């Protein structure tokens, strides 16, 4: 167990940030999953910019890697364009 006041604070901060990052990451995964299962083109086109924005914010906060976000955005865009 930590003995210094600063180390105890660091543990508290790390825990809060870990939980916040998990929430953001899980929310984004759910949004991606919902968009992937979408069959209606109109609603998929409407959802795509929101999901892309969500992924970009995760990259900005260093929760996911920028290449992972780029791959997801590319695949989702292809999926939306393929819908009839």
C-alpha angles and dihedrals in degrees: 000000000000118000101192126079091228091052091052090051091048090053091052092047093048091051093050092047093046091054092045092050091048090053093049092046094048092047091053093047090052092049091050091048092050091050092048092053093046113117099178112086096206095056092041091054088049093050098044099077091048092052092045090051090049091052092048091053090052090053091049090053092046093241094126131019118262092237091053090052091048091051092048093048091049094049093045092050090050090049093051092047091050094056115103 
